[in-house]
Coordinates of C-alpha atoms and ligand atoms in Angstrom, one line a residue:
X189 CA -197.3 -39.5 219.2
X190 CA -193.9 -40.1 219.8
X191 CA -192.3 -43.6 219.5
X192 CA -191.5 -43.5 223.4
X193 CA -195.4 -43.2 224.1
X194 CA -196.3 -46.6 222.2
X195 CA -196.7 -48.9 224.4
X196 CA -195.2 -52.1 224.6
X197 CA -196.0 -55.8 226.1
X198 CA -193.9 -59.0 227.0
X199 CA -194.0 -62.3 225.8
X200 CA -193.0 -65.1 228.4
X201 CA -189.3 -66.2 228.4
X202 CA -186.4 -65.3 226.2
X203 CA -183.1 -65.0 226.4
X204 CA -180.1 -62.4 226.1
X205 CA -177.5 -63.9 223.8
X206 CA -173.8 -62.1 223.2
X207 CA -174.4 -59.3 220.3
X208 CA -171.7 -59.8 217.7
X209 CA -173.8 -57.0 215.0
X210 CA -170.7 -54.4 215.1
X211 CA -168.3 -56.6 213.1
X212 CA -170.2 -56.7 210.2
X213 CA -172.1 -53.4 210.1
X214 CA -167.8 -51.5 209.9
X215 CA -168.9 -51.3 206.3
X216 CA -171.4 -50.2 203.6
X217 CA -173.3 -53.0 201.9
X218 CA -170.9 -54.0 198.8
X219 CA -172.4 -55.7 195.4
X220 CA -170.7 -58.9 195.3
X221 CA -169.1 -59.8 191.3
X222 CA -170.4 -62.5 189.1
X223 CA -170.0 -65.4 190.2
X224 CA -168.2 -68.4 188.3
X225 CA -171.6 -70.4 187.8
X226 CA -174.9 -70.1 189.4
X227 CA -176.3 -72.8 190.9
X228 CA -180.5 -72.3 191.2
X229 CA -182.5 -75.1 192.9
X230 CA -186.0 -75.4 191.4
X231 CA -187.4 -75.0 195.7
X232 CA -186.2 -72.4 197.7
X233 CA -189.7 -72.1 199.3
X234 CA -192.2 -73.4 201.4
X235 CA -194.5 -75.3 198.9
X236 CA -194.6 -76.7 195.7
X237 CA -191.4 -77.3 194.0
X238 CA -190.8 -75.6 190.7
X239 CA -191.2 -77.3 187.2
X240 CA -188.1 -76.3 184.6
X241 CA -188.6 -74.8 181.5
X242 CA -184.7 -74.7 180.2
X243 CA -182.2 -77.5 179.7
X244 CA -178.5 -77.9 178.8
X245 CA -177.8 -76.0 176.3
X246 CA -179.9 -73.2 176.5
X247 CA -179.2 -69.5 176.6
X248 CA -181.3 -67.6 179.2
X249 CA -181.6 -63.6 179.8
X250 CA -181.3 -62.2 183.0
X251 CA -184.9 -62.1 185.1
X252 CA -186.0 -64.9 182.8
X253 CA -188.1 -67.4 184.2
X254 CA -186.3 -70.9 184.2
X255 CA -188.7 -72.8 186.9
X256 CA -192.1 -71.7 186.7
X257 CA -194.4 -72.6 190.2
X258 CA -197.0 -75.3 189.7
X259 CA -199.4 -74.7 192.4
X260 CA -200.4 -71.7 194.5
X261 CA -198.2 -72.2 197.5
X262 CA -195.3 -72.0 195.2
X263 CA -192.8 -69.3 194.0
X264 CA -191.3 -69.1 190.2
X265 CA -187.4 -69.4 189.6
X266 CA -185.8 -66.7 187.8
X267 CA -182.0 -66.4 186.3
X268 CA -180.4 -64.1 188.5
X269 CA -177.3 -63.5 185.4
X270 CA -177.5 -64.0 181.5
X271 CA -176.0 -66.8 180.2
X272 CA -176.0 -70.6 179.0
X273 CA -177.5 -73.3 181.2
X274 CA -175.0 -75.7 181.6
X275 CA -177.2 -78.1 183.2
X276 CA -180.2 -79.5 185.1
X277 CA -179.3 -81.9 187.8
X278 CA -179.2 -82.9 191.4
X279 CA -176.2 -80.6 193.4
X280 CA -176.4 -80.6 197.0
X281 CA -178.7 -77.6 198.3
X282 CA -178.4 -75.9 201.6
X283 CA -180.4 -77.7 204.1
X284 CA -179.6 -79.5 207.6
X285 CA -179.4 -83.0 206.3
X286 CA -176.7 -82.1 203.5
X287 CA -179.1 -83.3 201.0
X288 CA -179.2 -82.6 197.3
X289 CA -182.2 -81.6 194.7
X290 CA -182.2 -80.7 191.5
X291 CA -181.1 -77.4 190.4
X292 CA -180.4 -75.5 186.9
X293 CA -176.9 -74.4 186.7
X294 CA -175.6 -71.3 184.4
X295 CA -172.6 -70.1 183.3
X296 CA -172.7 -66.2 183.0
X297 CA -171.8 -64.9 179.9
X298 CA -170.7 -61.6 182.1
X299 CA -173.5 -59.0 180.1
X300 CA -175.6 -59.2 182.3
X301 CA -178.0 -58.8 179.9
X302 CA -181.9 -58.3 180.8
X303 CA -183.5 -58.6 176.9
X304 CA -187.2 -58.6 177.2
X305 CA -187.1 -60.0 180.6
X306 CA -187.8 -57.3 183.2
X307 CA -191.3 -56.7 184.1
X308 CA -193.2 -53.2 183.2
X309 CA -192.7 -51.3 186.5
X310 CA -196.0 -50.2 187.7
X311 CA -196.0 -46.5 188.3
X312 CA -199.1 -45.1 190.2
X313 CA -198.7 -48.7 192.6
X314 CA -200.4 -47.1 195.1
X315 CA -203.7 -46.3 192.9
X316 CA -203.1 -49.7 190.5
X317 CA -205.6 -52.3 191.8
X318 CA -204.3 -54.7 194.5
X319 CA -204.8 -58.1 192.5
X320 CA -202.3 -56.6 190.0
X321 CA -200.1 -55.9 192.4
X322 CA -200.5 -59.3 194.2
X323 CA -200.0 -60.9 191.0
X324 CA -197.0 -58.9 190.5
X325 CA -195.0 -60.4 193.6
X326 CA -196.4 -64.0 192.6
X327 CA -194.7 -63.0 189.4
X328 CA -191.9 -62.1 190.6
X329 CA -191.2 -65.3 192.6
X330 CA -190.8 -63.4 196.1
X331 CA -191.0 -65.1 199.1
X332 CA -190.7 -64.5 203.1
X333 CA -187.0 -63.3 203.3
X334 CA -186.6 -63.1 207.0
X335 CA -185.9 -66.7 206.9
X336 CA -189.4 -68.6 206.5
X337 CA -189.6 -68.4 202.5
X338 CA -193.4 -68.7 202.5
X339 CA -194.4 -67.3 199.2
X340 CA -195.3 -63.7 199.9
X341 CA -198.3 -63.6 197.3
X342 CA -200.5 -65.9 199.6
X343 CA -199.5 -63.8 202.2
X344 CA -200.9 -61.0 200.9
X345 CA -204.0 -62.9 199.8
X346 CA -205.5 -63.9 203.0
X347 CA -208.8 -66.0 201.9
X348 CA -210.8 -65.1 205.0
X349 CA -213.7 -63.0 205.9
X350 CA -211.6 -61.5 208.5
X351 CA -210.5 -57.9 207.9
X352 CA -206.8 -56.9 208.3
X353 CA -206.3 -53.9 210.6
X354 CA -202.4 -53.7 210.7
X355 CA -199.4 -54.9 208.6
X356 CA -196.3 -55.5 211.2
X357 CA -193.2 -55.0 209.6
X358 CA -189.9 -56.8 211.1
X359 CA -187.2 -55.3 211.5
X360 CA -185.9 -56.8 215.0
X361 CA -183.2 -59.1 213.2
X362 CA -182.8 -60.8 216.9
X363 CA -180.0 -63.1 215.8
X364 CA -176.6 -61.9 217.5
X365 CA -174.8 -62.1 214.5
X366 CA -177.4 -61.3 211.9
X367 CA -177.0 -57.9 210.3
X368 CA -178.4 -57.8 206.3
X369 CA -182.0 -56.3 207.8
X370 CA -180.3 -53.7 209.6
X371 CA -178.2 -52.3 206.7
X372 CA -180.9 -51.9 204.5
X373 CA -182.8 -50.2 207.0
X374 CA -180.1 -48.1 207.2
X375 CA -179.3 -47.9 203.7
X376 CA -182.7 -48.0 201.4
X377 CA -185.3 -46.8 204.3
X378 CA -187.1 -44.8 201.5
X379 CA -188.0 -47.8 199.2
X380 CA -189.0 -50.4 202.6
X381 CA -191.4 -47.8 203.1
X382 CA -192.6 -47.9 199.4
X383 CA -192.8 -52.0 200.0
X384 CA -194.4 -51.3 203.1
X385 CA -197.1 -49.0 201.7
X386 CA -197.6 -51.3 199.1
X387 CA -198.4 -54.0 201.4
X388 CA -200.7 -51.6 203.4
X389 CA -202.9 -51.0 200.0
X390 CA -203.0 -55.0 198.9
X391 CA -204.7 -56.4 202.3
X392 CA -206.3 -52.6 202.8
X393 CA -205.2 -52.2 206.4
X394 CA -204.9 -48.3 207.8
X395 CA -202.2 -48.7 210.0
X396 CA -198.4 -50.1 210.0
X397 CA -196.3 -50.8 212.8
X398 CA -192.7 -51.2 212.5
X399 CA -190.5 -53.0 215.0
X400 CA -186.8 -52.4 215.4
X401 CA -185.1 -53.5 218.5
X402 CA -183.0 -50.8 220.1
X403 CA -180.0 -52.5 219.3
X404 CA -180.3 -50.8 215.4
X405 CA -180.4 -46.7 216.9
X406 CA -179.1 -46.0 212.9
X407 CA -181.7 -48.4 211.5
X408 CA -184.3 -46.4 213.7
X409 CA -183.2 -42.6 212.8
X410 CA -182.8 -43.5 209.2
X411 CA -186.5 -45.0 209.1
X412 CA -187.7 -42.3 211.3
X413 CA -186.0 -39.7 208.4
X414 CA -187.2 -41.3 205.9
X415 CA -191.0 -41.5 206.8
X416 CA -190.5 -37.8 208.3
X417 CA -191.0 -38.8 212.0
X418 CA -191.7 -41.7 214.5
X419 CA -195.4 -42.0 213.5
X420 CA -196.8 -40.6 210.1
X421 CA -199.5 -41.5 208.0
X422 CA -200.7 -44.3 209.9
X423 CA -197.0 -45.7 209.9
X424 CA -195.4 -45.7 213.1
X425 CA -191.6 -47.0 213.9
X426 CA -191.2 -48.6 216.6
X427 CA -188.1 -49.7 219.1
X428 CA -188.6 -53.1 221.0
X429 CA -185.7 -54.1 223.6
X430 CA -183.1 -56.7 222.3
X431 CA -184.9 -59.8 223.4
X432 CA -184.2 -62.9 221.0
X433 CA -187.0 -64.7 220.4
X434 CA -188.4 -60.7 219.5
X435 CA -188.1 -61.7 215.9
X436 CA -190.5 -64.1 215.8
X437 CA -194.0 -63.4 214.3
X438 CA -196.1 -64.3 217.2
X439 CA -193.7 -62.6 219.8
X440 CA -193.3 -59.3 217.8
X441 CA -197.3 -59.0 217.5
X442 CA -197.2 -59.6 220.8
X443 CA -194.8 -56.7 222.5
X444 CA -196.2 -54.5 219.6
X445 CA -200.0 -54.8 220.4
X446 CA -200.2 -56.9 223.0
X447 CA -202.6 -59.1 220.7
X448 CA -202.1 -62.9 221.0
X449 CA -201.7 -65.5 217.9
X450 CA -203.4 -68.4 219.3
X451 CA -201.8 -71.7 219.2
X452 CA -201.6 -73.2 215.6
X453 CA -203.3 -70.0 214.4
X454 CA -201.8 -67.3 211.9
X455 CA -201.6 -63.4 212.7
X456 CA -204.5 -63.2 210.4
X457 CA -206.6 -64.3 213.1
X458 CA -205.9 -61.2 215.2
X459 CA -206.3 -58.9 211.9
X460 CA -202.7 -58.7 210.7
X461 CA -199.9 -60.1 208.4
X462 CA -196.5 -59.8 209.4
X463 CA -193.7 -59.1 206.5
X464 CA -189.8 -58.9 207.1
X465 CA -188.0 -55.7 205.9
X466 CA -185.9 -57.5 203.0
X467 CA -189.9 -58.7 202.1
X468 CA -191.4 -55.3 201.2
X469 CA -187.8 -53.9 200.2
X470 CA -188.4 -57.3 197.3
X471 CA -192.2 -56.2 196.8
X472 CA -191.1 -52.6 196.0
X473 CA -188.4 -53.7 193.4
X474 CA -190.9 -55.8 191.9
X475 CA -193.6 -53.5 191.4
X476 CA -191.8 -49.8 191.2
X477 CA -188.7 -51.6 189.1
X478 CA -190.1 -54.7 187.4
X479 CA -187.5 -57.1 189.1
X480 CA -188.3 -60.1 190.0
X481 CA -186.8 -61.8 193.2
X482 CA -182.7 -62.6 191.7
X483 CA -180.7 -61.3 194.3
X484 CA -180.6 -60.8 198.2
X485 CA -178.3 -59.1 201.0
X486 CA -176.2 -61.5 203.0
X487 CA -174.6 -61.0 205.8
X488 CA -171.0 -62.9 205.8
X489 CA -169.4 -62.7 209.5
X490 CA -167.8 -64.1 212.0
X491 CA -164.2 -65.2 213.9
X492 CA -163.7 -67.1 210.4
X493 CA -163.4 -64.4 207.9
X494 CA -161.1 -62.1 207.0
X495 CA -163.5 -59.2 206.7
X496 CA -167.4 -59.5 207.7
X497 CA -169.5 -57.6 205.4
X498 CA -173.1 -57.0 203.7
X499 CA -173.2 -58.5 200.1
X500 CA -175.8 -57.7 197.7
X501 CA -176.0 -61.3 196.2
X502 CA -177.1 -62.6 192.9
X503 CA -179.1 -65.9 194.3
X504 CA -177.3 -69.1 192.9
X505 CA -173.9 -68.1 193.9
X506 CA -171.6 -70.9 196.2
X507 CA -171.1 -69.5 199.2
X508 CA -167.3 -70.5 199.1
X509 CA -167.6 -67.4 196.6
X510 CA -168.6 -64.9 198.7
X511 CA -166.6 -65.9 201.4
X512 CA -163.6 -65.6 199.0
X513 CA -165.4 -62.0 198.5
X514 CA -165.0 -61.4 202.0
X515 CA -161.6 -62.1 202.3
X516 CA -161.4 -65.5 202.9
X517 CA -161.3 -67.6 206.0
X518 CA -158.8 -66.9 208.4
X519 CA -156.6 -69.8 210.3
X520 CA -159.3 -70.1 213.0
X521 CA -162.5 -70.8 211.0
X522 CA -164.1 -73.6 212.4
X523 CA -167.4 -74.4 211.3
X524 CA -169.6 -72.9 208.6
X525 CA -173.0 -72.1 209.3
X526 CA -175.7 -70.8 207.3
X527 CA -178.5 -68.4 209.2
X528 CA -177.6 -67.0 212.9
X529 CA -176.0 -68.8 215.8
X530 CA -179.4 -69.7 217.3
X531 CA -181.3 -70.9 214.5
X532 CA -179.1 -71.7 211.5
X533 CA -177.6 -75.3 210.5
X534 CA -173.8 -76.3 209.8
X535 CA -173.1 -76.5 205.9
X536 CA -170.9 -79.3 205.0
X537 CA -168.9 -77.6 202.6
X538 CA -168.8 -74.4 200.7
X539 CA -169.9 -75.3 197.5
X540 CA -173.7 -74.9 198.0
X541 CA -175.2 -71.9 197.0
X542 CA -177.1 -68.7 198.4
X543 CA -181.0 -69.1 198.1
X544 CA -183.6 -66.6 198.7
X545 CA -183.8 -67.3 202.5
X546 CA -180.3 -67.3 203.1
X547 CA -179.8 -64.2 205.3
X548 CA -176.3 -65.2 206.5
X549 CA -173.0 -67.1 206.7
X550 CA -171.6 -67.6 209.9
X551 CA -167.6 -68.7 209.2
X552 CA -167.1 -69.3 213.1
X553 CA -164.2 -70.4 215.6
X554 CA -163.8 -72.3 217.8
X555 CA -165.0 -70.0 220.5
X556 CA -168.1 -68.8 218.7
X557 CA -169.2 -72.2 218.2
X558 CA -168.2 -74.8 221.0
X559 CA -168.9 -78.0 220.7
X560 CA -171.7 -78.8 222.9
X561 CA -170.5 -81.3 225.9
X562 CA -172.4 -84.3 226.4
X563 CA -176.1 -84.5 227.0
X564 CA -176.9 -85.3 231.0
X565 CA -180.6 -86.3 232.4
X566 CA -182.4 -83.7 232.6
X567 CA -182.8 -82.5 236.2
X568 CA -186.1 -81.2 235.9
X569 CA -185.4 -77.7 236.7
X570 CA -187.8 -76.1 234.3
X571 CA -185.9 -73.3 233.2
X572 CA -186.4 -74.7 229.7
X573 CA -189.9 -73.7 230.1
X574 CA -189.4 -70.5 231.8
X575 CA -187.0 -69.4 228.6
X576 CA -190.0 -70.6 226.1
X577 CA -191.8 -67.6 224.0
X578 CA -193.9 -70.2 222.6
X579 CA -195.4 -70.5 226.2
X580 CA -194.7 -74.7 225.7
X581 CA -193.4 -77.5 227.9
X582 CA -190.0 -78.0 226.5
X583 CA -189.1 -81.3 229.0
X584 CA -192.3 -82.9 228.1
X585 CA -191.9 -82.4 224.4
X586 CA -188.6 -83.7 224.7
X587 CA -190.2 -87.0 226.6
X588 CA -192.5 -87.7 224.3
X589 CA -190.6 -86.7 221.2
X590 CA -188.0 -89.4 222.7
X591 CA -189.8 -92.5 223.0
X592 CA -191.6 -91.4 219.7
X593 CA -195.2 -90.8 221.1
X594 CA -196.1 -88.4 218.3
X595 CA -199.6 -88.1 219.2
X596 CA -198.5 -87.2 222.7
X597 CA -196.3 -84.4 221.8
X598 CA -199.3 -83.2 219.1
X599 CA -201.4 -82.9 222.4
X600 CA -198.5 -80.8 223.8
X601 CA -198.7 -78.3 220.6
X602 CA -195.4 -79.1 219.5
X603 CA -196.1 -77.6 215.7
X604 CA -196.6 -73.9 218.0
X605 CA -192.7 -74.5 218.4
X606 CA -190.6 -71.9 216.6
X607 CA -187.5 -73.9 217.1
X608 CA -185.9 -70.8 218.1
X609 CA -183.5 -72.4 220.6
X610 CA -183.9 -71.0 224.2
X611 CA -184.8 -74.2 225.6
X612 CA -181.6 -75.9 224.4
X613 CA -179.8 -73.0 225.0
X614 CA -180.9 -72.3 228.9
X615 CA -180.8 -76.5 229.3
X616 CA -178.0 -76.9 232.3
X617 CA -178.0 -80.8 231.2
X618 CA -177.1 -79.5 227.5
X619 CA -179.6 -81.3 225.9
X620 CA -180.2 -80.8 222.3
X621 CA -184.1 -80.5 223.3
X622 CA -184.0 -78.6 219.1
X623 CA -183.0 -81.5 217.6
X624 CA -186.0 -83.6 219.4
X625 CA -188.6 -81.3 218.1
X626 CA -187.5 -81.2 214.6
X627 CA -186.9 -85.0 214.5
X628 CA -190.3 -85.3 215.8
X629 CA -192.2 -83.0 213.4
X630 CA -190.3 -84.8 210.0
X631 CA -191.6 -88.1 211.5
X632 CA -195.1 -86.5 211.8
X633 CA -194.8 -84.9 208.1
X634 CA -193.9 -88.1 207.2
X635 CA -196.3 -90.1 208.5
X636 CA -198.7 -87.2 207.4
X637 CA -197.9 -87.9 203.9
X638 CA -197.7 -91.8 203.9
X639 CA -201.5 -91.8 205.4
X640 CA -202.2 -89.3 202.7
X641 CA -201.0 -91.7 200.1
X642 CA -202.5 -94.5 201.1
X643 CA -205.7 -92.5 201.7
X644 CA -205.4 -91.7 197.7
X645 CA -204.7 -95.1 196.7
X646 CA -207.6 -96.2 198.5
X647 CA -209.9 -93.6 197.1
X648 CA -208.9 -94.7 193.6
X649 CA -209.1 -98.5 194.2
X650 CA -212.7 -98.0 195.5
X651 CA -213.5 -95.3 192.3
X652 CA -212.0 -98.5 190.2
X653 CA -214.5 -100.8 191.7
X654 CA -217.5 -98.5 191.3
X655 CA -217.0 -98.0 187.4
X656 CA -216.5 -101.8 187.0
X657 CA -219.4 -102.7 188.9
X658 CA -221.4 -99.6 187.2
X659 CA -220.4 -101.0 183.5
X660 CA -221.2 -104.2 184.4
X661 CA -224.6 -103.6 185.8
X662 CA -225.3 -101.0 182.6
X663 CA -224.3 -104.3 180.5
X664 CA -226.4 -106.5 181.9
X665 CA -229.7 -104.2 181.9
X666 CA -228.9 -103.6 178.4
X667 CA -228.9 -107.3 177.9
X668 CA -231.9 -107.7 179.6
X669 CA -234.0 -104.3 177.5
X670 CA -233.3 -106.8 174.5
X671 CA -234.6 -109.8 175.7
X672 CA -237.5 -108.2 176.5
X673 CA -237.9 -106.4 173.0
X674 CA -237.4 -108.9 171.5
X675 CA -240.3 -110.9 173.4
X676 CA -242.3 -108.4 173.1
X677 CA -242.3 -107.5 169.3
X678 CA -245.8 -108.8 167.4
X679 CA -245.1 -110.9 163.8
X680 CA -247.0 -108.4 162.1
X681 CA -244.1 -106.3 162.8
X682 CA -242.1 -108.0 160.8
X683 CA -244.4 -107.5 157.5
X684 CA -245.1 -103.9 158.3
X685 CA -241.2 -103.9 158.6
X686 CA -240.6 -102.2 154.7
X687 CA -237.5 -103.6 154.4
X688 CA -238.4 -106.8 156.0
X689 CA -241.3 -106.6 153.0
X690 CA -239.1 -106.1 150.4
X691 CA -236.9 -109.5 151.0
X692 CA -240.2 -110.8 151.6
X693 CA -241.5 -110.0 148.2
X694 CA -238.1 -110.8 146.5
X695 CA -238.6 -114.5 147.9
X696 CA -241.7 -114.6 146.5
X697 CA -240.4 -113.5 143.2
X698 CA -237.7 -116.0 142.9
X699 CA -240.5 -118.4 144.0
X700 CA -242.6 -117.9 141.5
X701 CA -239.7 -118.1 138.8
X702 CA -238.9 -121.5 140.3
X703 CA -242.2 -122.9 139.8
X704 CA -242.6 -121.6 136.4
X705 CA -238.8 -122.9 135.4
X706 CA -239.2 -125.2 131.8
X707 CA -242.4 -123.8 131.2
X708 CA -241.4 -121.7 127.7
X709 CA -243.6 -119.0 126.6
X710 CA -245.0 -119.3 123.2
X711 CA -247.0 -117.0 120.6
X712 CA -247.1 -119.2 117.8
X713 CA -249.6 -121.5 119.1
X714 CA -253.2 -121.8 118.3
X715 CA -252.8 -120.5 114.9
X716 CA -255.1 -120.5 112.1
X717 CA -253.7 -122.7 108.6
X718 CA -253.3 -119.6 107.5
X719 CA -251.6 -117.7 109.5
X720 CA -248.8 -121.2 109.7
X721 CA -248.6 -121.3 105.7
X722 CA -247.6 -117.2 106.3
X723 CA -245.2 -117.6 108.6
X724 CA -243.8 -121.0 106.9
X725 CA -243.4 -118.5 103.8
X726 CA -241.5 -115.2 106.0
X727 CA -238.9 -117.9 107.0
X728 CA -238.1 -119.8 103.8
X729 CA -237.5 -115.9 102.9
X730 CA -235.4 -115.1 105.7
X731 CA -233.4 -118.2 104.7
X732 CA -232.9 -117.2 101.4
X733 CA -231.2 -113.6 102.1
X734 CA -229.3 -115.4 104.9
X735 CA -228.0 -117.8 102.4
X736 CA -227.1 -115.1 100.1
X737 CA -225.8 -113.1 102.3
X738 CA -223.5 -115.6 103.2
X739 CA -222.6 -116.5 99.6
X740 CA -222.0 -112.3 98.9
X741 CA -219.5 -112.1 102.1
X742 CA -217.6 -115.6 100.9
X743 CA -216.4 -113.7 97.5
Ligands
SF4_795 S1 -183.9 -77.3 231.2 FE1 -183.2 -79.1 230.7 S2 -182.5 -80.3 232.5 FE2 -184.0 -78.7 232.9 S3 -186.4 -78.9 232.9 FE3 -185.5 -78.6 230.8 S4 -185.2 -80.2 229.4 FE4 -185.1 -80.7 231.8
SF4_796 S1 -187.2 -73.9 220.6 FE1 -189.6 -74.4 220.9 S2 -190.0 -75.5 222.4 FE2 -187.9 -74.5 222.6 S3 -187.8 -72.5 223.6 FE3 -188.2 -72.2 221.5 S4 -190.2 -72.4 220.9 FE4 -189.9 -73.0 223.0

């Protein structure tokens, strides 16, 4: 079957923002030099925050685990180079709120020394036990590199009876400035394909479809060349029309297979898993080369940089160092955005580090990110609804989010919103619709956290009350049993008790002794006159002998 013969479906809505991919694809991927410092946040993923395993002053090897993943939905952090831990403290991290979070800061020693930290490569990986491979992905701290940063080992272990028949590999990369996946597919297609084969083996899927937007013809050709055709061994490479947001997981599944992931559902509900091409590459490196996730490809682009291109960057590299590597800012640089213009967020400074989910730095000019005009009242034109790829009613969501009616906003499936920004993009009243949805989601999560905390406190209180009641009850029962036993015990029982009997006998002996006190035993009573005379004679002899001995002793 050829790629042209692959049937495609459509999702509702979508938009066609102006494309700017060519500016960062003129040069091959460049390896970014060692930065002055690496700053590694303890949380670079969706899920539980990591716990640090090092402290200031420790020396670390490249690839060493420096923060462990405490739970199932979490991903360990590894040192991206060798050096000395300078500090473990709160530092600004990439986040729309500009917040700070705990980070491990390493001063590189320049040696890039691995020591024993490289994981042993699994050579015959397509015959290896899937559990071993899944554990390797977990050990390597791999998360989804398309931007979502969800721990990949969890996605490789869907706990459901639903079998997975197809893996979708996401090479759509629909944001108009980002090209890191495009360049990866062009330069390292064979390794990405091997990563895909590992994923298929782990989830036991017989088929895979790779979706690539048709604005990346080179990547498509390179993939076909690496595969040996566009449809080989159950793996099919398919070009999909360029339409934002085809790179959304649910949208790409719909386009490639026609299957609809249900509202609030996951791809597994329709027998699929979807991974980004960058994630497949990271999985290949972890399994075949024993390398944990310590670097990634980042697009540095926009009219605000001198030399837009893609870099392979050590995680923890400060954003400013990366901009310097791209020749620095141009005088027109106006705003720095992490991610693309549709879904990214503005950074307040360039000291924050590159993390696992960083796919792009857009140093934009005023023309590239014009200031949004003041919002006008909604004119109920319905343009947002027509543009929404998730089949939502953005206008209604906006009203309810604005009114803080969080029950209603959930009734209208707020959590199906992928925050693609299509609705804001088309809104003639310039209403920042996505910001309202993000606000509503944050508030709902916060309320949920509070509710869970209150529930836990109530359960703890009830448990304590129950324990106190039980102890009181047990004490009372014990006392009652003792009393009952004493009341029942016959007097004879005391006599039969050997201990008590011995005490009683001793008491009686004392009593008898007291009764005979003053009566001296005499063996000289009732003597005959002859016996008395003999005793007197003996007494006299003894007295004489005593006197003699005394007088000799005195001499
Ligand atoms: S696009 Fe804007 S103005 Fe039109 S209905 Fe939606 S929110 Fe209202
Ligand atoms: S941001 Fe949400 S509501 Fe708006 S178009 Fe995208 S999915 Fe629909």
